[in-house]
Amino acid sequence: QVQLVESGGGLVQPGGSLRLSCAASGFTFRSHAMAWHRQTPGKERELVAAILADGSSTNYADFVKGRFTVSRDNAKNTVYLQMNSLKAEDTAVYYCSRGRTWYFRPPPDYWGQGTQVTVSS
């Protein structure tokens, strides 16, 4: 009964910001690393960011470093992706996922349904 539900996607202009949320249920959220991924139609899914179970450490893909921030609120069973300085190339469906352990070790074992982010003028 693990569930991951993303929200917060939408249309934004280049240079703008969005905050994505992933609400988790059905497991002990604080015991698992979490991650964000994105996928453009017809292309492979790529890892965007990951966060340790207690939020003490994060990792980012090079193409989002300095622009995106992953965080989590274990009291609310929610992981976030703050996206700033958005570029057209960031347009994709964004997915959250559950890591198998305290550290994020690909592949994840559960996925959300995704939320669309479109960056366009």
mmCIF file with all atom_site columns, N, CA and C in Angstrom, residues 17-70:
data_model
loop_
_atom_site.group_PDB
_atom_site.id
_atom_site.type_symbol
_atom_site.label_atom_id
_atom_site.label_alt_id
_atom_site.label_comp_id
_atom_site.label_asym_id
_atom_site.label_entity_id
_atom_site.label_seq_id
_atom_site.pdbx_PDB_ins_code
_atom_site.Cartn_x
_atom_site.Cartn_y
_atom_site.Cartn_z
_atom_site.occupancy
_atom_site.B_iso_or_equiv
_atom_site.pdbx_formal_charge
_atom_site.auth_seq_id
_atom_site.auth_comp_id
_atom_site.auth_asym_id
_atom_site.auth_atom_id
_atom_site.pdbx_PDB_model_num
ATOM 1   N N  . SER A 1 17 ? 9.968  30.034 -11.096 1.00 0.00 ? 17 SER A N  1
ATOM 2   C CA . SER A 1 17 ? 10.140 29.016 -10.061 1.00 0.00 ? 17 SER A CA 1
ATOM 3   C C  . SER A 1 17 ? 8.873  28.203 -9.863  1.00 0.00 ? 17 SER A C  1
ATOM 4   N N  . LEU A 1 18 ? 9.060  26.974 -9.421  1.00 0.00 ? 18 LEU A N  1
ATOM 5   C CA . LEU A 1 18 ? 7.976  26.096 -9.004  1.00 0.00 ? 18 LEU A CA 1
ATOM 6   C C  . LEU A 1 18 ? 8.467  25.263 -7.833  1.00 0.00 ? 18 LEU A C  1
ATOM 7   N N  . ARG A 1 19 ? 7.541  24.855 -6.978  1.00 0.00 ? 19 ARG A N  1
ATOM 8   C CA . ARG A 1 19 ? 7.857  23.904 -5.927  1.00 0.00 ? 19 ARG A CA 1
ATOM 9   C C  . ARG A 1 19 ? 6.974  22.679 -6.078  1.00 0.00 ? 19 ARG A C  1
ATOM 10  N N  . LEU A 1 20 ? 7.611  21.539 -6.274  1.00 0.00 ? 20 LEU A N  1
ATOM 11  C CA . LEU A 1 20 ? 6.901  20.276 -6.359  1.00 0.00 ? 20 LEU A CA 1
ATOM 12  C C  . LEU A 1 20 ? 6.841  19.618 -4.987  1.00 0.00 ? 20 LEU A C  1
ATOM 13  N N  . SER A 1 21 ? 5.751  18.915 -4.729  1.00 0.00 ? 21 SER A N  1
ATOM 14  C CA . SER A 1 21 ? 5.584  18.166 -3.493  1.00 0.00 ? 21 SER A CA 1
ATOM 15  C C  . SER A 1 21 ? 5.289  16.715 -3.815  1.00 0.00 ? 21 SER A C  1
ATOM 16  N N  . CYS A 1 22 ? 5.734  15.826 -2.951  1.00 0.00 ? 22 CYS A N  1
ATOM 17  C CA . CYS A 1 22 ? 5.422  14.410 -3.061  1.00 0.00 ? 22 CYS A CA 1
ATOM 18  C C  . CYS A 1 22 ? 4.950  13.932 -1.702  1.00 0.00 ? 22 CYS A C  1
ATOM 19  N N  . ALA A 1 23 ? 3.678  13.597 -1.611  1.00 0.00 ? 23 ALA A N  1
ATOM 20  C CA . ALA A 1 23 ? 3.093  13.104 -0.373  1.00 0.00 ? 23 ALA A CA 1
ATOM 21  C C  . ALA A 1 23 ? 3.193  11.585 -0.332  1.00 0.00 ? 23 ALA A C  1
ATOM 22  N N  . ALA A 1 24 ? 3.795  11.064 0.730   1.00 0.00 ? 24 ALA A N  1
ATOM 23  C CA . ALA A 1 24 ? 4.039  9.634  0.857   1.00 0.00 ? 24 ALA A CA 1
ATOM 24  C C  . ALA A 1 24 ? 3.160  9.023  1.939   1.00 0.00 ? 24 ALA A C  1
ATOM 25  N N  . SER A 1 25 ? 2.763  7.777  1.728   1.00 0.00 ? 25 SER A N  1
ATOM 26  C CA . SER A 1 25 ? 1.977  7.061  2.722   1.00 0.00 ? 25 SER A CA 1
ATOM 27  C C  . SER A 1 25 ? 2.194  5.567  2.562   1.00 0.00 ? 25 SER A C  1
ATOM 28  N N  . GLY A 1 26 ? 1.841  4.806  3.588   1.00 0.00 ? 26 GLY A N  1
ATOM 29  C CA . GLY A 1 26 ? 1.896  3.355  3.518   1.00 0.00 ? 26 GLY A CA 1
ATOM 30  C C  . GLY A 1 26 ? 3.218  2.734  3.922   1.00 0.00 ? 26 GLY A C  1
ATOM 31  N N  . PHE A 1 27 ? 4.136  3.539  4.446   1.00 0.00 ? 27 PHE A N  1
ATOM 32  C CA . PHE A 1 27 ? 5.423  3.017  4.910   1.00 0.00 ? 27 PHE A CA 1
ATOM 33  C C  . PHE A 1 27 ? 6.048  3.992  5.894   1.00 0.00 ? 27 PHE A C  1
ATOM 34  N N  . THR A 1 28 ? 7.137  3.567  6.526   1.00 0.00 ? 28 THR A N  1
ATOM 35  C CA . THR A 1 28 ? 7.839  4.424  7.481   1.00 0.00 ? 28 THR A CA 1
ATOM 36  C C  . THR A 1 28 ? 8.725  5.392  6.707   1.00 0.00 ? 28 THR A C  1
ATOM 37  N N  . PHE A 1 29 ? 8.172  6.549  6.419   1.00 0.00 ? 29 PHE A N  1
ATOM 38  C CA . PHE A 1 29 ? 8.808  7.529  5.540   1.00 0.00 ? 29 PHE A CA 1
ATOM 39  C C  . PHE A 1 29 ? 10.214 7.901  6.002   1.00 0.00 ? 29 PHE A C  1
ATOM 40  N N  . ARG A 1 30 ? 10.402 8.121  7.287   1.00 0.00 ? 30 ARG A N  1
ATOM 41  C CA . ARG A 1 30 ? 11.675 8.592  7.823   1.00 0.00 ? 30 ARG A CA 1
ATOM 42  C C  . ARG A 1 30 ? 12.811 7.581  7.688   1.00 0.00 ? 30 ARG A C  1
ATOM 43  N N  . SER A 1 31 ? 12.506 6.345  7.307   1.00 0.00 ? 31 SER A N  1
ATOM 44  C CA . SER A 1 31 ? 13.527 5.309  7.179   1.00 0.00 ? 31 SER A CA 1
ATOM 45  C C  . SER A 1 31 ? 14.069 5.160  5.758   1.00 0.00 ? 31 SER A C  1
ATOM 46  N N  . HIS A 1 32 ? 13.536 5.934  4.815   1.00 0.00 ? 32 HIS A N  1
ATOM 47  C CA . HIS A 1 32 ? 13.904 5.767  3.413   1.00 0.00 ? 32 HIS A CA 1
ATOM 48  C C  . HIS A 1 32 ? 14.411 7.050  2.784   1.00 0.00 ? 32 HIS A C  1
ATOM 49  N N  . ALA A 1 33 ? 15.487 6.926  2.023   1.00 0.00 ? 33 ALA A N  1
ATOM 50  C CA . ALA A 1 33 ? 15.875 8.005  1.127   1.00 0.00 ? 33 ALA A CA 1
ATOM 51  C C  . ALA A 1 33 ? 14.777 8.209  0.082   1.00 0.00 ? 33 ALA A C  1
ATOM 52  N N  . MET A 1 34 ? 14.715 9.417  -0.457  1.00 0.00 ? 34 MET A N  1
ATOM 53  C CA . MET A 1 34 ? 13.751 9.737  -1.506  1.00 0.00 ? 34 MET A CA 1
ATOM 54  C C  . MET A 1 34 ? 14.478 10.442 -2.639  1.00 0.00 ? 34 MET A C  1
ATOM 55  N N  . ALA A 1 35 ? 13.872 10.432 -3.816  1.00 0.00 ? 35 ALA A N  1
ATOM 56  C CA . ALA A 1 35 ? 14.510 11.043 -4.974  1.00 0.00 ? 35 ALA A CA 1
ATOM 57  C C  . ALA A 1 35 ? 13.478 11.640 -5.918  1.00 0.00 ? 35 ALA A C  1
ATOM 58  N N  . TRP A 1 36 ? 13.956 12.541 -6.762  1.00 0.00 ? 36 TRP A N  1
ATOM 59  C CA . TRP A 1 36 ? 13.178 13.115 -7.855  1.00 0.00 ? 36 TRP A CA 1
ATOM 60  C C  . TRP A 1 36 ? 13.845 12.762 -9.179  1.00 0.00 ? 36 TRP A C  1
ATOM 61  N N  . HIS A 1 37 ? 13.020 12.477 -10.175 1.00 0.00 ? 37 HIS A N  1
ATOM 62  C CA . HIS A 1 37 ? 13.464 12.126 -11.512 1.00 0.00 ? 37 HIS A CA 1
ATOM 63  C C  . HIS A 1 37 ? 12.630 12.912 -12.511 1.00 0.00 ? 37 HIS A C  1
ATOM 64  N N  . ARG A 1 38 ? 13.081 12.962 -13.752 1.00 0.00 ? 38 ARG A N  1
ATOM 65  C CA . ARG A 1 38 ? 12.268 13.590 -14.781 1.00 0.00 ? 38 ARG A CA 1
ATOM 66  C C  . ARG A 1 38 ? 12.408 12.847 -16.098 1.00 0.00 ? 38 ARG A C  1
ATOM 67  N N  . GLN A 1 39 ? 11.387 12.993 -16.951 1.00 0.00 ? 39 GLN A N  1
ATOM 68  C CA . GLN A 1 39 ? 11.380 12.309 -18.227 1.00 0.00 ? 39 GLN A CA 1
ATOM 69  C C  . GLN A 1 39 ? 10.652 13.131 -19.279 1.00 0.00 ? 39 GLN A C  1
ATOM 70  N N  . THR A 1 40 ? 11.303 13.293 -20.426 1.00 0.00 ? 40 THR A N  1
ATOM 71  C CA . THR A 1 40 ? 10.704 13.925 -21.598 1.00 0.00 ? 40 THR A CA 1
ATOM 72  C C  . THR A 1 40 ? 10.155 12.821 -22.488 1.00 0.00 ? 40 THR A C  1
ATOM 73  N N  . PRO A 1 41 ? 8.989  13.024 -23.117 1.00 0.00 ? 41 PRO A N  1
ATOM 74  C CA . PRO A 1 41 ? 8.428  11.981 -23.979 1.00 0.00 ? 41 PRO A CA 1
ATOM 75  C C  . PRO A 1 41 ? 9.434  11.461 -25.001 1.00 0.00 ? 41 PRO A C  1
ATOM 76  N N  . GLY A 1 42 ? 9.548  10.149 -25.079 1.00 0.00 ? 42 GLY A N  1
ATOM 77  C CA . GLY A 1 42 ? 10.447 9.513  -26.023 1.00 0.00 ? 42 GLY A CA 1
ATOM 78  C C  . GLY A 1 42 ? 11.887 9.408  -25.563 1.00 0.00 ? 42 GLY A C  1
ATOM 79  N N  . LYS A 1 43 ? 12.189 9.895  -24.365 1.00 0.00 ? 43 LYS A N  1
ATOM 80  C CA . LYS A 1 43 ? 13.554 9.854  -23.847 1.00 0.00 ? 43 LYS A CA 1
ATOM 81  C C  . LYS A 1 43 ? 13.587 9.159  -22.499 1.00 0.00 ? 43 LYS A C  1
ATOM 82  N N  . GLU A 1 44 ? 14.779 8.764  -22.084 1.00 0.00 ? 44 GLU A N  1
ATOM 83  C CA . GLU A 1 44 ? 14.918 8.006  -20.849 1.00 0.00 ? 44 GLU A CA 1
ATOM 84  C C  . GLU A 1 44 ? 14.728 8.884  -19.617 1.00 0.00 ? 44 GLU A C  1
ATOM 85  N N  . ARG A 1 45 ? 14.271 8.255  -18.555 1.00 0.00 ? 45 ARG A N  1
ATOM 86  C CA . ARG A 1 45 ? 14.103 8.934  -17.293 1.00 0.00 ? 45 ARG A CA 1
ATOM 87  C C  . ARG A 1 45 ? 15.473 9.182  -16.652 1.00 0.00 ? 45 ARG A C  1
ATOM 88  N N  . GLU A 1 46 ? 15.656 10.355 -16.056 1.00 0.00 ? 46 GLU A N  1
ATOM 89  C CA . GLU A 1 46 ? 16.931 10.694 -15.452 1.00 0.00 ? 46 GLU A CA 1
ATOM 90  C C  . GLU A 1 46 ? 16.754 11.160 -14.016 1.00 0.00 ? 46 GLU A C  1
ATOM 91  N N  . LEU A 1 47 ? 17.729 10.836 -13.197 1.00 0.00 ? 47 LEU A N  1
ATOM 92  C CA . LEU A 1 47 ? 17.723 11.251 -11.798 1.00 0.00 ? 47 LEU A CA 1
ATOM 93  C C  . LEU A 1 47 ? 18.026 12.737 -11.704 1.00 0.00 ? 47 LEU A C  1
ATOM 94  N N  . VAL A 1 48 ? 17.239 13.446 -10.913 1.00 0.00 ? 48 VAL A N  1
ATOM 95  C CA . VAL A 1 48 ? 17.410 14.878 -10.711 1.00 0.00 ? 48 VAL A CA 1
ATOM 96  C C  . VAL A 1 48 ? 18.070 15.181 -9.371  1.00 0.00 ? 48 VAL A C  1
ATOM 97  N N  . ALA A 1 49 ? 17.551 14.579 -8.305  1.00 0.00 ? 49 ALA A N  1
ATOM 98  C CA . ALA A 1 49 ? 18.045 14.851 -6.960  1.00 0.00 ? 49 ALA A CA 1
ATOM 99  C C  . ALA A 1 49 ? 17.651 13.726 -6.029  1.00 0.00 ? 49 ALA A C  1
ATOM 100 N N  . ALA A 1 50 ? 18.432 13.540 -4.971  1.00 0.00 ? 50 ALA A N  1
ATOM 101 C CA . ALA A 1 50 ? 18.127 12.537 -3.965  1.00 0.00 ? 50 ALA A CA 1
ATOM 102 C C  . ALA A 1 50 ? 18.446 13.096 -2.588  1.00 0.00 ? 50 ALA A C  1
ATOM 103 N N  . ILE A 1 51 ? 17.770 12.566 -1.576  1.00 0.00 ? 51 ILE A N  1
ATOM 104 C CA . ILE A 1 51 ? 17.946 13.052 -0.217  1.00 0.00 ? 51 ILE A CA 1
ATOM 105 C C  . ILE A 1 51 ? 17.945 11.888 0.759   1.00 0.00 ? 51 ILE A C  1
ATOM 106 N N  . LEU A 1 52 ? 18.867 11.926 1.702   1.00 0.00 ? 52 LEU A N  1
ATOM 107 C CA . LEU A 1 52 ? 18.999 10.901 2.724   1.00 0.00 ? 52 LEU A CA 1
ATOM 108 C C  . LEU A 1 52 ? 17.736 10.838 3.574   1.00 0.00 ? 52 LEU A C  1
ATOM 109 N N  . ALA A 1 53 ? 17.526 9.719  4.250   1.00 0.00 ? 53 ALA A N  1
ATOM 110 C CA . ALA A 1 53 ? 16.300 9.504  5.002   1.00 0.00 ? 53 ALA A CA 1
ATOM 111 C C  . ALA A 1 53 ? 16.004 10.610 6.018   1.00 0.00 ? 53 ALA A C  1
ATOM 112 N N  . ASP A 1 54 ? 17.043 11.116 6.691   1.00 0.00 ? 54 ASP A N  1
ATOM 113 C CA . ASP A 1 54 ? 16.828 12.164 7.689   1.00 0.00 ? 54 ASP A CA 1
ATOM 114 C C  . ASP A 1 54 ? 17.036 13.571 7.135   1.00 0.00 ? 54 ASP A C  1
ATOM 115 N N  . GLY A 1 55 ? 17.284 13.684 5.840   1.00 0.00 ? 55 GLY A N  1
ATOM 116 C CA . GLY A 1 55 ? 17.458 14.976 5.205   1.00 0.00 ? 55 GLY A CA 1
ATOM 117 C C  . GLY A 1 55 ? 18.818 15.606 5.389   1.00 0.00 ? 55 GLY A C  1
ATOM 118 N N  . SER A 1 56 ? 19.777 14.887 5.971   1.00 0.00 ? 56 SER A N  1
ATOM 119 C CA . SER A 1 56 ? 21.077 15.458 6.301   1.00 0.00 ? 56 SER A CA 1
ATOM 120 C C  . SER A 1 56 ? 22.035 15.551 5.122   1.00 0.00 ? 56 SER A C  1
ATOM 121 N N  . SER A 1 57 ? 21.727 14.894 4.026   1.00 0.00 ? 57 SER A N  1
ATOM 122 C CA . SER A 1 57 ? 22.602 14.921 2.865   1.00 0.00 ? 57 SER A CA 1
ATOM 123 C C  . SER A 1 57 ? 21.767 14.876 1.598   1.00 0.00 ? 57 SER A C  1
ATOM 124 N N  . THR A 1 58 ? 22.224 15.586 0.574   1.00 0.00 ? 58 THR A N  1
ATOM 125 C CA . THR A 1 58 ? 21.534 15.619 -0.717  1.00 0.00 ? 58 THR A CA 1
ATOM 126 C C  . THR A 1 58 ? 22.529 15.462 -1.850  1.00 0.00 ? 58 THR A C  1
ATOM 127 N N  . ASN A 1 59 ? 22.039 15.013 -3.000  1.00 0.00 ? 59 ASN A N  1
ATOM 128 C CA . ASN A 1 59 ? 22.838 14.926 -4.212  1.00 0.00 ? 59 ASN A CA 1
ATOM 129 C C  . ASN A 1 59 ? 22.003 15.405 -5.387  1.00 0.00 ? 59 ASN A C  1
ATOM 130 N N  . TYR A 1 60 ? 22.677 16.035 -6.364  1.00 0.00 ? 60 TYR A N  1
ATOM 131 C CA . TYR A 1 60 ? 21.996 16.617 -7.511  1.00 0.00 ? 60 TYR A CA 1
ATOM 132 C C  . TYR A 1 60 ? 22.688 16.262 -8.810  1.00 0.00 ? 60 TYR A C  1
ATOM 133 N N  . ALA A 1 61 ? 21.885 16.137 -9.851  1.00 0.00 ? 61 ALA A N  1
ATOM 134 C CA . ALA A 1 61 ? 22.451 16.048 -11.186 1.00 0.00 ? 61 ALA A CA 1
ATOM 135 C C  . ALA A 1 61 ? 23.126 17.369 -11.537 1.00 0.00 ? 61 ALA A C  1
ATOM 136 N N  . ASP A 1 62 ? 24.183 17.304 -12.343 1.00 0.00 ? 62 ASP A N  1
ATOM 137 C CA . ASP A 1 62 ? 24.924 18.516 -12.694 1.00 0.00 ? 62 ASP A CA 1
ATOM 138 C C  . ASP A 1 62 ? 24.042 19.573 -13.348 1.00 0.00 ? 62 ASP A C  1
ATOM 139 N N  . PHE A 1 63 ? 23.060 19.162 -14.108 1.00 0.00 ? 63 PHE A N  1
ATOM 140 C CA . PHE A 1 63 ? 22.257 20.121 -14.860 1.00 0.00 ? 63 PHE A CA 1
ATOM 141 C C  . PHE A 1 63 ? 21.277 20.911 -14.003 1.00 0.00 ? 63 PHE A C  1
ATOM 142 N N  . VAL A 1 64 ? 21.152 20.568 -12.707 1.00 0.00 ? 64 VAL A N  1
ATOM 143 C CA . VAL A 1 64 ? 20.272 21.341 -11.827 1.00 0.00 ? 64 VAL A CA 1
ATOM 144 C C  . VAL A 1 64 ? 20.996 21.945 -10.629 1.00 0.00 ? 64 VAL A C  1
ATOM 145 N N  . LYS A 1 65 ? 22.276 21.662 -10.465 1.00 0.00 ? 65 LYS A N  1
ATOM 146 C CA . LYS A 1 65 ? 23.022 22.188 -9.319  1.00 0.00 ? 65 LYS A CA 1
ATOM 147 C C  . LYS A 1 65 ? 22.990 23.705 -9.291  1.00 0.00 ? 65 LYS A C  1
ATOM 148 N N  . GLY A 1 66 ? 22.690 24.249 -8.113  1.00 0.00 ? 66 GLY A N  1
ATOM 149 C CA . GLY A 1 66 ? 22.600 25.683 -7.947  1.00 0.00 ? 66 GLY A CA 1
ATOM 150 C C  . GLY A 1 66 ? 21.246 26.259 -8.273  1.00 0.00 ? 66 GLY A C  1
ATOM 151 N N  . ARG A 1 67 ? 20.365 25.462 -8.868  1.00 0.00 ? 67 ARG A N  1
ATOM 152 C CA . ARG A 1 67 ? 19.035 25.938 -9.239  1.00 0.00 ? 67 ARG A CA 1
ATOM 153 C C  . ARG A 1 67 ? 17.920 25.212 -8.496  1.00 0.00 ? 67 ARG A C  1
ATOM 154 N N  . PHE A 1 68 ? 18.090 23.907 -8.258  1.00 0.00 ? 68 PHE A N  1
ATOM 155 C CA . PHE A 1 68 ? 17.064 23.104 -7.606  1.00 0.00 ? 68 PHE A CA 1
ATOM 156 C C  . PHE A 1 68 ? 17.516 22.727 -6.202  1.00 0.00 ? 68 PHE A C  1
ATOM 157 N N  . THR A 1 69 ? 16.552 22.585 -5.298  1.00 0.00 ? 69 THR A N  1
ATOM 158 C CA . THR A 1 69 ? 16.829 22.153 -3.934  1.00 0.00 ? 69 THR A CA 1
ATOM 159 C C  . THR A 1 69 ? 15.819 21.094 -3.526  1.00 0.00 ? 69 THR A C  1
ATOM 160 N N  . VAL A 1 70 ? 16.313 19.943 -3.092  1.00 0.00 ? 70 VAL A N  1
ATOM 161 C CA . VAL A 1 70 ? 15.443 18.899 -2.575  1.00 0.00 ? 70 VAL A CA 1
ATOM 162 C C  . VAL A 1 70 ? 15.440 18.980 -1.050  1.00 0.00 ? 70 VAL A C  1
#
